[in-house]
Every structure is written in structure tokens, then in C-alpha cells.
Amino acid sequence: MNPQHEPTLVVDRLTTRFAGRGGSVAAVDEVSFHVAPGEVLGLVGESGSGKSMTGFSILGLVDPPGEIAAGSIRLKGRELRGLPAREWRALRGDRIAMIFQDPMMTLNPVLRIDTQMIETVRAHRRISRDAARALARDALARVGIPSPDERLRAYPHQLSGGMRQRVAIAIALLNAPDLIIADEPTTALDVTIQAQILFEMQTLCRESGTALIWITHDLAVVAGLADRVCVMYAGRIVEQGGTAQVLETPAHPYTRGLLDSTPAANAQPDATGRPQPLRQIPGMAPSLKELPAGCAFRPRCTRASDLCGQVPPAVELAPGHVARCFHPLPTVPEVKP
Amino acid sequence: MSAQQPAQTAALQEAPVKAPASGSPRAPLLELRDIRKIFGARPDWLERLGQRLGWLQPAATVQALDGVSLSIAHGEVVGLVGESGCGKSTLGRIAVGLHAPSSGKRLWRGTDLDALSDAERRRVGLGIQMIFQDPYASLNPRLRVRDLLAEAPRVHGLIDRPSETDYVAALLRQVGLDPAMAGRFPHQFSGGQRARVGIARALAVKPEFLVCDEAVAALDVSVQAQVLNLFMRLREELGLTYLFISHDLGVVRHLSDRVAIMYLGRIVESAPSAEIFSRPAHPYTQGLLAEAPTLKVEKKRFLAIQGELPSPLAPPPGCHFHPRCPYAFERCRFEVPNLAEIAPGHVSACHLNSA
Ligand SMILES: Nc1ncnc2c1ncn2[C@@H]1O[C@H](COP(=O)(O)OP(=O)(O)OP(=O)(O)O)[C@@H](O)[C@H]1O
Ligand SMILES: Nc1ncnc2c1ncn2[C@@H]1O[C@H](COP(=O)(O)OP(=O)(O)O)[C@@H](O)[C@H]1O
Ligand code: SF4
Ligand code: SF4
Ligand SMILES: [Mg+2]
Ligand SMILES: [Mg+2]
């Protein structure tokens, strides 16, 4: 719970490749980050950038033709890469929990909520059904489900989408995991429900010291939730740092482009009344099969030079603020570009 | 820059005299008046018999729209916002004529659409087109783009065979696609390109009015920005009018002249965009704005709206919002608040306005 403690999770130069016709592609390419106890790390990027594959790699859920090709994943100092499938299974749902965009990836449609929750507890701990049931009821109450005793007896289809996602979150919390990986869990929900869930997750992780990786394509969600942010593009983390560092003084041209592309609900009305066009990023995200050499953002980047034909190294521009770019934007006034 | 002009529906005159509520001298392009829509599971003959004999309960019905009025002026962009299931798509579908309302009127330039002959209504209908969230589902996967785009104008006699290729090329250019792509199938495009094809197809019959139902919701933010810019450019170039349905307040704020907020089948507030975002009056709107994620880096520590949208099968009596409203008082529990003008062009339905 103490922030000075060693990180819960340290991912170091993780590379996950998919073999295919015409060679293999790196869906996750030399990705490094860490998450401390009670910390919320936002992992953002557009579809196909490798967010989910990063999550699946940490969960040991990469299936052939995919494989973790390099790097290390350490949970509380223990190396997970190369762990036998049985041990990895024992970790999942216990020390590492996951929440998916579709709660039905977690929930079994033909089992009552109580049955599923009690099984989850008893799969990892030797306690009585009654004790497990009490834990389940407690977890439902903590995620803001009204009348939890009644809900325990419900089947998933009897609940709304928002309720189902809360139940999935409650299941993730059951065994007080060290790490939760949440992959776009509120993307399909209304803003009012999303706000409630974001608020509850934040409080729960802070209180229990659980490290949380929140995967989303929505920069606005991480702005209100995350302590630190990683921005992914074409399999690489192109920028990471404190949430304010990354969103208020982005260093990487791609992060800047994403921010400029986001229409803001809090934009000040302008004098003309007519909206200015959004400053859009030209072109489109490349396919992993035909990535340009060097910086993958080069064909869309206004700052690109010949140097960008090399792969840009990760450079720390300010304490904790790292970008992979040869020509970063000025980060804070004191730092020279 | 483009040869396309909005189609003139010559048979339809300007509306007679009645000025719309906004005070504009012209009739709105489209006016929806007191629209109700009730969906019911349609019973089969056995169920009907059972119900008639009193063995079975009548099937549950959903009142998807409960007396909605909305008028949209020529050239205006109206944003329609609300939680899932509140009736946005139903209203959009009624606007384009994909659903018939259970009651209420649809007026096009002041003319009642139900009073027209079928042939006339079909021609007017061409002027109102819909763009869907998922261009994949709405584009026939077996047709090449060339045929997808030429199909409707061909059927309606807007183009002849020899001019087809040029017509399709002009449409593709208009939405920022290379005319060389005319021979491709929908699956050969990226998501953003497919969205453009969907827009081109709607434009093919030269509409004046587009209903966009979550048209950018499935797109990544960088692609979404490109498509939003396209919508704005087309509005200027073709003088289009939009009803823009979206759950994303940022998108709506960016695009709309006026915003209408829906809650469980009713419009609860409507105002010019700048006004609604700076001075939201209805407690539900205030809550929505407070909870919309923004790029401001700050931890939100409060929650404005508790609970979930109640089931539309059994909406709460009185003000539908009262079970979640922090200001609810006795009257809200049984009396439906009416929309009342609280500032020029700004209406809100809340008992606090008259308390
Ligand atoms: N064909 C139908 N038959 C029965 N009920 C329907 C039908 N279409 C819509 N409804 C119901 O009408 C209500 C309004 O639905 P509608 O699709 O208009 O919502 P919406 O505001 O567009 O929601 P979303 O944001 O999820 O798209 C819902 O309760 C829905 O279940
Ligand atoms: N089974 C697979 N075979 C080949 N490539 C895959 C497979 N699964 C994912 N990928 C590729 O990995 C990349 C990253 O995917 P993903 O992590 O799901 O992206 P995100 O979650 O950021 O949208 C994508 O380019 C995707 O096409
Ligand atoms: S390394 Fe070069 S191409 Fe890549 S983002 Fe930086 S300036 Fe642009
Ligand atoms: S009428 Fe009452 S319940 Fe409805 S929004 Fe106003 S104060 Fe709240
Ligand atoms: Mg994903
Ligand atoms: Mg809808």
C-alpha cells in the first residue's frame, strides 16, 4: 500500500510476435512499464495498437501462432515468463484478475451469480461455502450493487449491462488480487454508469493496494482515472509518464495528434458559433505487416526527418516522462526540445 | 466546388403561415410533432386468442417515445443525446420514415407527410437519409462500391447509365476517397473508409437532411476526427441539415447548433449548443455534463447521477428522472413536468422551473 514499495508489476522489453505467412509481426514490441501497489496505469491507443495483446501477454493468454518472443514479466519479483500453464492458471483469478469489455467473457450464462462467485473463491482458497458466500455478498456491495443478497440469486441475463459489468468487477476483486487488468470495461456502457464504475474502481484499488492497468482507447477516461499513462502505437509504447505530463505537455507527435483529434465537451464556445475543424492526423494507422522502417509514425508525422528512419530510443525528457521520438515537442518550459 | 445541389422537391411549397416556436419566419425543414411510439411484442394468433379469453396477460409494451416534438430548421445541426434505450434511434428512424409513429405528425417544410400520396412521400423520403453506426452491417458485402453507390440513384432515375461512372467518381471524391476504389468490395476498406462509403451512399440520392445515428461511435479517435471534419465540410458545401445522434457529448458539442437531451422517451431539455453546455438547466443534463469524461486531468470525486436508467417497460410515474434526481420533491413523483421556455430558445421540463 505504500507507494515507496517495489512495483507490483515490472514489464521489461516485452515482445509478443505472431507467426504468419510472410514472416512474423510484433503485436507487442519492446514494451516496458511498471505499476505500483494502489496505482492506476492507463494504457491507451487506437484499435490494433497492441493494448489487448499486452494485457493477454501479462495474463499468459497468448495462444499460437502468437508467442512471447522476448522480455520479462515480473509480478512482485517473480518471473512469469516461461511459467508452466498450470501455475499460470493458478495465478489468474487469484493474484492477477481480469475484466473484459464484454462481461460475458467472465460470466457463465447458465449459472447463478452466487454459484460462480463461490466457485471463484473456493478454486483458490479452502473456505466453507458460507464463508465464500459472505465474501461474494461483500464484493457485490463494494461495487455498488443494490440489494446484493437478491442479486446473488440472479442469472446474468436478468441483469442490465452495467450490472453485469459490476458483477464481473466484483468477481475480479474476490480474492484481493495484486493486479487487475481491465480491458475497455466501460466502453459499452453509458457515461453515467461509466462514471460510477470508474469512481468505484479508483477507490477500491487505492484502499486495497491493488495495482490496476486500465486499457482504453479513450484519453478522456484516463484523464480522470489514471496516475500514469502509456500511449501505444503500432505495438510500441511511444510515450509514458504522469497523467498530467502526458496529457498536458505531450512530447510525442502522435499523442499530440490524438489530443487534437478529440472533440471536447468542455470546449469554450467560440465567437463565430461555428466549430473549427479538428486538427486531424493525416493518413491512417499502418498494418503491422507493412510497418515503415524506423519510427512507425513517420509517414503521418509533420516533424519527421531522415533520422526517423532509425527506431527512436526511449528517452527520459523529464523525471518519469519518457518518449520514443527523435524530435519531441517541448515538454515543460524548463526542458529544451 | 461540387456540382451537387440539394434536390428540389418542387411539389412541396413553403409552409403556409404558422411560424415555428424558434420564431423563424420559415417553416422548419422537418418538424416532428407530439410523436409517440409504442412497441409491443406482436402476439401470434394463439396468444391473441388466449388474451381475448382472458387466459393470458396482454404482452408488455414499451413506450419508446412519449410525446416528443422536435423541429429542425434548414441548415441546422441538431444533436440528440441520451442514455442507451432512451429512444434516440427510434426518433431518428421515425424522422427518416423507417418506423411509423404510433401517433403524432411528421411535417416536411410544413406539409404533413401522412397526407401525401405514396409516390409523393417516397420522393420526399429521398431527401431524408440515414447514416448508421456500423457501415459494415448497412453495406451489402457482395456489391462493389460502384454498384452500392449507383443503385439508389439508378432506381430513382436520378442518373442514366452513361453518366454512372462519373457520378460515382464525384461521390467518392466528395467524401475524400480515391475514385480508383470504385471496384472494391466493402471488406476491402478500413473502418474509416467504410464510414466514408456509407456517407457517400446516403449522399447519392442528393438528400437535404441526414440523420446520423452514432455515425462515428465505432471509429478510432484519429479516424473519427477525419469523418467529423468531413461532415462539417459537406454541410457547408451542400447546405445539409443534420440530426446528429450521439452519446458522446464532445462530438455533439463540436458539431451541433442546438442540442436536445432525451430521457426515457421524452425530451427533457433543448437549447442552443453553447447555452446548454455553459448553463444546463435540467438536473439530468447537469448530471450528464458533470459525468462526461473530459481531457482535464483531475480525479473526479463526486457522483451526480446515482443508479441506472429504469426499465422502459415500467417507467416511473411523474418525472421519469425522479428516482435518480438529487432535487426530487413530492410533486415530481406524480406530475409530469412540461417543457417550458426558460430563456430564448432554451426549454426544460422540470418542476424546479416553476417552484
Ligand atoms: N423493434 C422494437 N421492438 C420492441 N422494442 C423496441 C424496438 N426498437 C426499440 N425498442 C425499445 O424502445 C426503446 C428505445 O430504443 P432506441 O433504440 O430508440 O434507443 P436508443 O436511445 O437509440 O439507445 P442506444 O443508445 O442504445 O442506441 C428501448 O427500450 C428499446 O428496447
Ligand atoms: N491471433 C492473432 N493472429 C495474428 N495477429 C493478431 C492476433 N491477435 C492480435 N493480432 C494483432 O495484434 C495487434 C494488436 O492487437 P490488439 O492487442 O488486440 O490491439 P488493441 O487491443 O490495441 O486494439 C493487431 O495488429 C492484431 O491484428
Ligand atoms: S521519431 Fe520522427 S517520425 Fe517518429 S514521431 Fe518523432 S519526429 Fe515523428
Ligand atoms: S421534475 Fe423533479 S425529479 Fe424531475 S428533474 Fe425536476 S426536480 Fe428532478
Ligand atoms: Mg483491444
Ligand atoms: Mg440507438
CSV table of C-alpha atoms in Angstrom, one decimal, chain A:
chain,number,residue,atom,x,y,z
A,1,MET,CA,0.0,0.0,0.0
A,2,ASN,CA,3.0,2.2,0.5
A,3,PRO,CA,3.9,3.9,-2.8
A,4,GLN,CA,7.6,3.6,-2.0
A,5,HIS,CA,7.3,-0.2,-2.1
A,6,GLU,CA,8.7,-2.0,-5.1
A,7,PRO,CA,6.3,-2.1,-8.0
A,8,THR,CA,3.7,-4.9,-8.1
A,9,LEU,CA,4.4,-5.5,-11.8
A,10,VAL,CA,7.5,-4.8,-13.9
A,11,VAL,CA,7.3,-5.4,-17.6
A,12,ASP,CA,10.6,-5.2,-19.3
A,13,ARG,CA,11.1,-5.1,-23.1
A,14,LEU,CA,8.2,-7.5,-23.6
A,15,THR,CA,7.8,-8.6,-27.2
A,16,THR,CA,4.9,-10.7,-28.4
A,17,ARG,CA,5.0,-12.0,-32.0
A,18,PHE,CA,2.5,-13.6,-34.3
A,19,ALA,CA,3.8,-16.0,-36.9
A,20,GLY,CA,2.1,-15.8,-40.2
A,21,ARG,CA,2.5,-16.2,-43.9
A,22,GLY,CA,5.4,-14.0,-45.0
A,23,GLY,CA,7.2,-13.8,-41.6
A,24,SER,CA,6.1,-12.8,-38.1
A,25,VAL,CA,4.8,-9.5,-36.8
A,26,ALA,CA,5.4,-7.9,-33.4
A,27,ALA,CA,2.0,-7.1,-31.9
A,28,VAL,CA,3.8,-6.0,-28.8
A,29,ASP,CA,7.3,-4.6,-29.5
A,30,GLU,CA,9.8,-4.0,-26.6
A,31,VAL,CA,7.2,-2.7,-24.2
A,32,SER,CA,8.4,-1.7,-20.8
A,33,PHE,CA,6.4,-0.3,-17.8
A,34,HIS,CA,5.7,-0.8,-14.2
A,35,VAL,CA,2.7,-0.4,-11.9
A,36,ALA,CA,3.0,0.2,-8.1
A,37,PRO,CA,0.6,-1.1,-5.4
A,38,GLY,CA,-2.6,1.0,-5.5
A,39,GLU,CA,-1.6,2.7,-8.7
A,40,VAL,CA,-3.7,3.1,-11.8
A,41,LEU,CA,-1.9,2.8,-15.1
A,42,GLY,CA,-3.8,3.9,-18.2
A,43,LEU,CA,-2.8,2.0,-21.4
A,44,VAL,CA,-4.2,4.0,-24.3
A,45,GLY,CA,-4.0,3.6,-28.1
A,46,GLU,CA,-6.2,3.1,-31.1
A,47,SER,CA,-7.5,-0.3,-32.2
A,48,GLY,CA,-4.8,-2.7,-33.3
A,49,SER,CA,-2.1,-0.8,-31.4
A,50,GLY,CA,-1.4,-3.8,-29.1
A,51,LYS,CA,-3.2,-2.9,-25.9
A,52,SER,CA,-5.1,-6.1,-25.5
A,53,MET,CA,-2.2,-8.2,-26.6
A,54,THR,CA,-0.1,-6.6,-23.9
A,55,GLY,CA,-2.8,-7.5,-21.4
A,56,PHE,CA,-3.1,-11.1,-22.7
A,57,SER,CA,0.7,-11.5,-22.5
A,58,ILE,CA,0.8,-10.5,-18.9
A,59,LEU,CA,-2.1,-12.9,-18.2
A,60,GLY,CA,-0.3,-15.8,-20.0
A,61,LEU,CA,-3.1,-16.0,-22.5
A,62,VAL,CA,-1.2,-15.7,-25.8
A,63,ASP,CA,-2.2,-18.7,-28.0
A,64,PRO,CA,-0.3,-19.9,-31.0
A,65,PRO,CA,0.5,-18.7,-33.6
A,66,GLY,CA,1.3,-16.0,-31.1
A,67,GLU,CA,4.1,-16.3,-28.6
A,68,ILE,CA,6.0,-14.1,-26.1
A,69,ALA,CA,9.3,-13.8,-28.0
A,70,ALA,CA,11.4,-11.7,-25.6
A,71,GLY,CA,11.4,-9.7,-22.4
A,72,SER,CA,10.3,-10.3,-18.9
A,73,ILE,CA,7.1,-10.0,-16.8
A,74,ARG,CA,7.8,-9.9,-13.0
A,75,LEU,CA,4.9,-9.9,-10.5
A,76,LYS,CA,6.1,-9.0,-7.1
A,77,GLY,CA,9.6,-10.0,-8.1
A,78,ARG,CA,8.5,-13.4,-9.5
A,79,GLU,CA,9.3,-14.0,-13.2
A,80,LEU,CA,6.1,-15.1,-15.0
A,81,ARG,CA,7.5,-15.7,-18.5
A,82,GLY,CA,8.0,-19.4,-19.1
A,83,LEU,CA,5.8,-20.4,-16.2
A,84,PRO,CA,4.0,-23.7,-16.8
A,85,ALA,CA,0.4,-23.4,-17.9
A,86,ARG,CA,-0.8,-24.9,-14.6
A,87,GLU,CA,0.9,-22.3,-12.5
A,88,TRP,CA,-0.3,-19.5,-14.7
A,89,ARG,CA,-3.9,-20.8,-14.3
A,90,ALA,CA,-3.4,-20.8,-10.6
A,91,LEU,CA,-2.4,-17.1,-10.7
A,92,ARG,CA,-5.3,-16.0,-12.8
A,93,GLY,CA,-8.4,-15.1,-10.8
A,94,ASP,CA,-6.2,-15.2,-7.7
A,95,ARG,CA,-3.1,-12.9,-7.8
A,96,ILE,CA,-4.0,-11.4,-11.2
A,97,ALA,CA,-7.6,-10.8,-12.2
A,98,MET,CA,-9.0,-9.5,-15.5
A,99,ILE,CA,-12.1,-7.6,-16.6
A,100,PHE,CA,-13.1,-7.6,-20.2
A,101,GLN,CA,-15.2,-5.3,-22.3
A,102,ASP,CA,-17.9,-7.9,-22.5
A,103,PRO,CA,-18.7,-9.2,-19.0
A,104,MET,CA,-20.0,-12.4,-20.5
A,105,MET,CA,-16.3,-13.4,-21.1
A,106,THR,CA,-16.2,-13.7,-17.3
A,107,LEU,CA,-19.7,-14.8,-16.5
A,108,ASN,CA,-21.3,-18.2,-17.3
A,109,PRO,CA,-24.8,-17.5,-18.6
A,110,VAL,CA,-26.3,-20.7,-17.2
A,111,LEU,CA,-25.0,-20.4,-13.6
A,112,ARG,CA,-26.4,-18.2,-10.9
A,113,ILE,CA,-24.2,-15.3,-9.7
A,114,ASP,CA,-23.7,-16.9,-6.3
A,115,THR,CA,-22.6,-20.2,-7.7
A,116,GLN,CA,-20.0,-18.5,-10.0
A,117,MET,CA,-18.6,-16.3,-7.2
A,118,ILE,CA,-18.4,-19.1,-4.6
A,119,GLU,CA,-16.6,-21.3,-7.1
A,120,THR,CA,-14.1,-18.5,-7.9
A,121,VAL,CA,-13.3,-18.1,-4.2
A,122,ARG,CA,-13.1,-21.9,-3.5
A,123,ALA,CA,-10.9,-22.5,-6.5
A,124,HIS,CA,-8.1,-20.7,-4.8
A,125,ARG,CA,-8.9,-20.9,-1.1
A,126,ARG,CA,-10.0,-23.6,1.3
A,127,ILE,CA,-13.0,-22.0,3.0
A,128,SER,CA,-16.6,-23.0,3.6
A,129,ARG,CA,-19.4,-22.3,1.1
A,130,ASP,CA,-21.0,-20.0,3.7
A,131,ALA,CA,-17.8,-18.0,4.2
A,132,ALA,CA,-17.3,-17.8,0.4
A,133,ARG,CA,-20.9,-16.6,0.0
A,134,ALA,CA,-20.3,-13.9,2.6
A,135,LEU,CA,-17.2,-12.7,0.7
A,136,ALA,CA,-19.3,-12.7,-2.5
A,137,ARG,CA,-22.1,-10.6,-1.0
A,138,ASP,CA,-19.5,-8.3,0.4
A,139,ALA,CA,-17.8,-7.9,-3.0
A,140,LEU,CA,-21.2,-7.1,-4.7
A,141,ALA,CA,-21.9,-4.4,-2.1
A,142,ARG,CA,-18.5,-2.9,-2.6
A,143,VAL,CA,-19.1,-2.3,-6.3
A,144,GLY,CA,-22.3,-0.5,-5.6
A,145,ILE,CA,-24.9,-3.2,-6.4
A,146,PRO,CA,-28.1,-2.5,-4.5
A,147,SER,CA,-29.7,-5.4,-2.6
A,148,PRO,CA,-26.7,-7.8,-3.1
A,149,ASP,CA,-28.5,-10.7,-1.5
A,150,GLU,CA,-31.1,-10.7,-4.1
A,151,ARG,CA,-28.6,-10.3,-6.9
A,152,LEU,CA,-26.7,-13.3,-5.8
A,153,ARG,CA,-29.6,-15.5,-6.7
A,154,ALA,CA,-29.9,-13.9,-10.2
A,155,TYR,CA,-28.7,-15.3,-13.5
A,156,PRO,CA,-26.6,-13.0,-15.7
A,157,HIS,CA,-29.4,-12.4,-18.3
A,158,GLN,CA,-31.6,-11.0,-15.6
A,159,LEU,CA,-29.2,-8.1,-15.1
A,160,SER,CA,-28.6,-4.9,-17.1
A,161,GLY,CA,-25.3,-4.5,-19.0
A,162,GLY,CA,-24.0,-2.1,-16.3
A,163,MET,CA,-24.9,-4.6,-13.5
A,164,ARG,CA,-23.3,-7.5,-15.3
A,165,GLN,CA,-20.1,-5.5,-15.6
A,166,ARG,CA,-20.2,-4.7,-11.9
A,167,VAL,CA,-20.6,-8.4,-11.1
A,168,ALA,CA,-17.6,-9.1,-13.3
A,169,ILE,CA,-15.6,-6.5,-11.4
A,170,ALA,CA,-16.8,-8.0,-8.1
A,171,ILE,CA,-15.6,-11.4,-9.2
A,172,ALA,CA,-12.2,-9.8,-10.1
A,173,LEU,CA,-12.0,-8.3,-6.6
A,174,LEU,CA,-13.0,-11.5,-4.8
A,175,ASN,CA,-9.6,-12.9,-4.0
A,176,ALA,CA,-8.0,-9.5,-3.4
A,177,PRO,CA,-5.6,-9.8,-6.3
A,178,ASP,CA,-2.3,-7.9,-6.5
A,179,LEU,CA,-3.0,-6.8,-10.1
A,180,ILE,CA,-6.2,-6.2,-12.1
A,181,ILE,CA,-6.1,-5.8,-15.9
A,182,ALA,CA,-9.2,-4.2,-17.2
A,183,ASP,CA,-9.6,-4.2,-21.0
A,184,GLU,CA,-12.1,-1.5,-22.1
A,185,PRO,CA,-14.6,-2.5,-19.4
A,186,THR,CA,-16.7,0.6,-19.6
A,187,THR,CA,-16.6,1.2,-23.4
A,188,ALA,CA,-20.0,-0.3,-24.0
A,189,LEU,CA,-21.7,1.5,-21.0
A,190,ASP,CA,-23.5,4.8,-20.7
A,191,VAL,CA,-21.5,7.7,-19.3
A,192,THR,CA,-23.5,7.8,-16.1
A,193,ILE,CA,-22.7,4.1,-15.4
A,194,GLN,CA,-19.2,4.5,-16.6
A,195,ALA,CA,-18.7,7.4,-14.2
A,196,GLN,CA,-20.0,5.3,-11.3
A,197,ILE,CA,-17.7,2.3,-12.1
A,198,LEU,CA,-14.6,4.5,-12.7
A,199,PHE,CA,-15.2,6.1,-9.3
A,200,GLU,CA,-15.7,2.8,-7.5
A,201,MET,CA,-12.6,1.1,-9.1
A,202,GLN,CA,-10.4,4.0,-8.2
A,203,THR,CA,-11.5,3.9,-4.6
A,204,LEU,CA,-11.3,0.1,-4.3
A,205,CYS,CA,-7.8,-0.1,-5.7
A,206,ARG,CA,-6.5,2.7,-3.7
A,207,GLU,CA,-7.9,1.2,-0.5
A,208,SER,CA,-6.8,-2.4,-1.1
A,209,GLY,CA,-3.4,-1.6,-2.7
A,210,THR,CA,-4.3,-3.4,-5.9
A,211,ALA,CA,-2.4,-2.3,-8.9
A,212,LEU,CA,-4.7,-1.6,-11.8
A,213,ILE,CA,-4.0,-1.5,-15.6
A,214,TRP,CA,-6.8,0.2,-17.4
A,215,ILE,CA,-6.8,-0.4,-21.1
A,216,THR,CA,-8.9,2.1,-23.2
A,217,HIS,CA,-8.9,4.0,-26.4
A,218,ASP,CA,-10.4,7.0,-24.7
A,219,LEU,CA,-7.9,9.6,-23.5
A,220,ALA,CA,-10.7,11.3,-21.5
A,221,VAL,CA,-11.2,8.2,-19.4
A,222,VAL,CA,-7.6,8.0,-18.3
A,223,ALA,CA,-7.5,11.8,-17.6
A,224,GLY,CA,-10.0,11.3,-14.8
A,225,LEU,CA,-8.7,7.9,-13.6
A,226,ALA,CA,-5.1,7.1,-14.1
A,227,ASP,CA,-2.0,8.1,-12.2
A,228,ARG,CA,0.3,7.4,-15.1
A,229,VAL,CA,-0.3,6.8,-18.8
A,230,CYS,CA,1.3,4.7,-21.6
A,231,VAL,CA,0.4,5.6,-25.2
A,232,MET,CA,0.8,2.8,-27.7
A,233,TYR,CA,1.2,3.0,-31.4
A,234,ALA,CA,1.8,0.0,-33.7
A,235,GLY,CA,2.9,-2.3,-30.9
A,236,ARG,CA,5.3,0.2,-29.2
A,237,ILE,CA,4.8,2.4,-26.2
A,238,VAL,CA,5.6,5.8,-27.8
A,239,GLU,CA,5.2,7.9,-24.7
A,240,GLN,CA,4.6,7.3,-21.0
A,241,GLY,CA,4.6,9.5,-17.9
A,242,GLY,CA,2.4,11.0,-15.2
A,243,THR,CA,-1.1,11.6,-16.5
A,244,ALA,CA,-0.7,15.4,-16.4
A,245,GLN,CA,2.7,15.2,-18.1
A,246,VAL,CA,1.4,13.1,-21.0
A,247,LEU,CA,-2.0,14.9,-21.5
A,248,GLU,CA,-0.9,18.4,-20.7
A,249,THR,CA,2.6,18.5,-22.2
A,250,PRO,CA,2.7,15.6,-24.6
A,251,ALA,CA,6.1,15.1,-26.1
A,252,HIS,CA,5.3,12.6,-28.9
A,253,PRO,CA,3.7,14.0,-32.1
A,254,TYR,CA,1.2,11.0,-32.0
A,255,THR,CA,0.0,11.8,-28.5
A,256,ARG,CA,-0.4,15.5,-29.6
A,257,GLY,CA,-2.3,14.4,-32.6
A,258,LEU,CA,-4.7,12.2,-30.6
A,259,LEU,CA,-5.4,15.0,-28.2
A,260,ASP,CA,-6.1,17.4,-31.1
A,261,SER,CA,-8.4,14.9,-32.7
A,262,THR,CA,-10.6,14.6,-29.6
A,263,PRO,CA,-13.7,16.9,-29.6
A,264,ALA,CA,-14.1,18.2,-26.1
A,265,ALA,CA,-17.3,18.5,-24.3
A,266,ASN,CA,-15.8,21.3,-22.2
A,267,ALA,CA,-14.5,23.4,-25.2
A,268,GLN,CA,-15.2,27.1,-24.8
A,269,PRO,CA,-17.8,28.3,-27.2
A,270,ASP,CA,-16.1,30.5,-29.8
A,271,ALA,CA,-17.3,33.8,-31.1
A,272,THR,CA,-18.3,32.6,-34.6
A,273,GLY,CA,-20.5,29.9,-33.2
A,274,ARG,CA,-19.3,27.6,-35.9
A,275,PRO,CA,-16.8,24.9,-34.8
A,276,GLN,CA,-13.3,25.0,-36.2
A,277,PRO,CA,-12.3,21.8,-38.0
A,278,LEU,CA,-10.5,19.4,-35.7
A,279,ARG,CA,-6.8,19.2,-36.3
A,280,GLN,CA,-6.7,15.7,-37.7
A,281,ILE,CA,-3.8,13.3,-38.0
A,282,PRO,CA,-3.2,12.7,-41.8
A,283,GLY,CA,-3.4,9.2,-43.2
A,284,MET,CA,-4.2,6.1,-41.3
A,285,ALA,CA,-2.7,3.6,-38.9
A,286,PRO,CA,-0.3,1.2,-40.7
A,287,SER,CA,-0.9,-2.5,-40.8
A,288,LEU,CA,1.7,-4.4,-38.7
A,289,LYS,CA,2.6,-6.3,-41.9
A,290,GLU,CA,3.8,-3.2,-43.7
A,291,LEU,CA,5.3,-1.1,-41.0
A,292,PRO,CA,7.7,1.5,-42.2
A,293,ALA,CA,11.3,1.0,-41.1
A,294,GLY,CA,12.3,3.1,-38.1
A,295,CYS,CA,9.6,5.2,-36.4
A,296,ALA,CA,6.2,3.7,-37.3
A,297,PHE,CA,4.6,7.1,-37.1
A,298,ARG,CA,6.9,8.6,-39.7
A,299,PRO,CA,4.5,8.6,-42.7
A,300,ARG,CA,2.0,10.6,-40.7
A,301,CYS,CA,4.3,12.9,-38.8
A,302,THR,CA,4.9,16.5,-39.6
A,303,ARG,CA,8.2,16.6,-37.6
A,304,ALA,CA,9.8,13.6,-39.3
A,305,SER,CA,13.4,13.9,-40.6
A,306,ASP,CA,15.8,11.5,-42.2
A,307,LEU,CA,16.9,10.5,-38.7
A,308,CYS,CA,13.4,9.0,-38.1
A,309,GLY,CA,14.3,6.1,-40.5
A,310,GLN,CA,16.0,4.6,-37.3
A,311,VAL,CA,14.0,3.2,-34.5
A,312,PRO,CA,13.8,6.0,-31.9
A,313,PRO,CA,15.1,5.0,-28.5
A,314,ALA,CA,13.1,5.7,-25.3
A,315,VAL,CA,14.4,8.9,-23.8
A,316,GLU,CA,13.5,10.4,-20.4
A,317,LEU,CA,12.7,14.0,-21.1
A,318,ALA,CA,11.6,14.9,-17.6
A,319,PRO,CA,11.6,12.8,-14.4
A,320,GLY,CA,9.3,9.8,-15.2
A,321,HIS,CA,8.3,11.2,-18.7
A,322,VAL,CA,9.6,9.0,-21.4
A,323,ALA,CA,9.1,9.3,-25.2
A,324,ARG,CA,10.3,7.4,-28.2
A,325,CYS,CA,10.9,10.3,-30.7
A,326,PHE,CA,13.9,12.0,-32.2
A,327,HIS,CA,12.1,15.4,-32.3
A,328,PRO,CA,9.9,15.5,-29.2
A,329,LEU,CA,7.7,18.5,-28.5
A,330,PRO,CA,8.9,20.7,-25.7
A,331,THR,CA,7.6,19.0,-22.5
A,332,VAL,CA,7.8,21.6,-19.7
A,333,PRO,CA,9.1,25.1,-20.2
A,334,GLU,CA,12.5,24.4,-18.5
A,335,VAL,CA,13.2,21.4,-20.7
A,336,LYS,CA,14.9,22.2,-24.0
A,337,PRO,CA,13.4,20.4,-27.0
